[in-house]
Amino acid sequence: SLSIQEAMNEAGKMIIQRYDDFQCLRNELPSWGKEIDSQVNKYVDALASGIIANAVWSFETPRYFGKEREKVKRTRRIKL
């Protein structure tokens, strides 16, 4: 059984690993020729933007951090 802090640390590690996995897989994409590669790159760029947008959005809405969202954004600390 994990403490709350240990669970949060583990969740953070898992998220970072998924970002790393995404980048590694992106680097391993095969080539299908210049035209298709360009389209695939646009699509993968959009996926990456969505990932970043989701993280940014969590600080813009009060849904997750309420009135403390600016403080959480600045300090990266959440009082549970």
Coordinates of C-alpha atoms in Angstrom, one line a residue:
S1 CA 0.0 0.0 0.0
L2 CA 1.3 3.5 -0.9
S3 CA 0.9 6.7 1.0
I4 CA -0.8 9.5 -0.9
Q5 CA 2.6 11.1 -1.6
E6 CA 4.0 7.9 -2.9
A7 CA 1.0 7.3 -5.1
M8 CA 1.3 10.9 -6.5
N9 CA 5.0 10.4 -7.2
E10 CA 4.2 7.1 -8.9
A11 CA 1.5 8.7 -11.0
G12 CA 3.9 11.5 -12.0
K13 CA 6.5 8.9 -13.1
M14 CA 3.9 7.1 -15.1
I15 CA 2.9 10.3 -17.0
I16 CA 6.5 11.1 -17.7
Q17 CA 7.1 7.6 -19.0
R18 CA 4.1 7.9 -21.4
Y19 CA 5.5 11.2 -22.7
D20 CA 8.8 9.5 -23.3
D21 CA 7.1 6.5 -24.9
F22 CA 5.3 8.9 -27.3
Q23 CA 8.5 10.6 -28.3
C24 CA 10.3 7.3 -28.8
L25 CA 7.5 5.9 -31.0
R26 CA 7.4 9.1 -32.9
N27 CA 11.1 8.8 -33.7
E28 CA 10.5 5.2 -34.9
L29 CA 7.8 6.0 -37.4
P30 CA 8.7 4.5 -40.8
S31 CA 8.8 6.6 -44.0
W32 CA 6.0 6.3 -46.6
G33 CA 7.4 9.0 -48.9
K34 CA 7.6 12.8 -48.7
E35 CA 4.0 13.6 -49.2
I36 CA 2.6 11.0 -46.7
D37 CA 5.3 11.7 -44.2
S38 CA 4.3 15.3 -44.2
Q39 CA 0.7 14.4 -43.5
V40 CA 1.7 11.9 -40.8
N41 CA 3.9 14.6 -39.1
K42 CA 1.0 17.0 -39.1
Y43 CA -1.2 14.4 -37.5
V44 CA 1.4 13.5 -34.9
D45 CA 2.1 17.2 -34.2
A46 CA -1.6 17.6 -33.5
L47 CA -1.6 14.7 -31.1
A48 CA 1.4 16.2 -29.2
S49 CA -0.4 19.6 -29.1
G50 CA -3.4 17.8 -27.6
I51 CA -1.3 16.3 -24.9
I52 CA 0.2 19.7 -24.0
A53 CA -3.2 21.4 -24.2
N54 CA -4.7 19.0 -21.8
A55 CA -2.0 19.7 -19.2
V56 CA -2.3 23.5 -19.7
W57 CA -6.1 23.3 -19.6
S58 CA -6.0 21.6 -16.1
F59 CA -4.5 24.9 -14.8
E60 CA -6.9 27.2 -16.6
T61 CA -10.1 25.6 -15.3
P62 CA -11.1 25.5 -11.6
R63 CA -12.2 21.8 -12.1
Y64 CA -9.1 20.3 -10.6
F65 CA -7.4 22.9 -8.4
G66 CA -10.2 25.3 -7.7
K67 CA -9.2 28.8 -6.5
E68 CA -5.7 27.5 -5.8
R69 CA -4.9 26.8 -9.5
E70 CA -2.4 29.7 -9.9
K71 CA -0.6 28.7 -6.7
V72 CA -0.6 25.0 -7.9
K73 CA 0.7 26.0 -11.3
R74 CA 3.5 28.1 -9.7
T75 CA 4.5 25.7 -6.9
R76 CA 3.5 22.3 -8.4
R77 CA 2.1 21.4 -5.0
I78 CA -1.4 20.3 -4.1
K79 CA -2.8 20.1 -0.6
L80 CA -4.8 16.9 -0.3

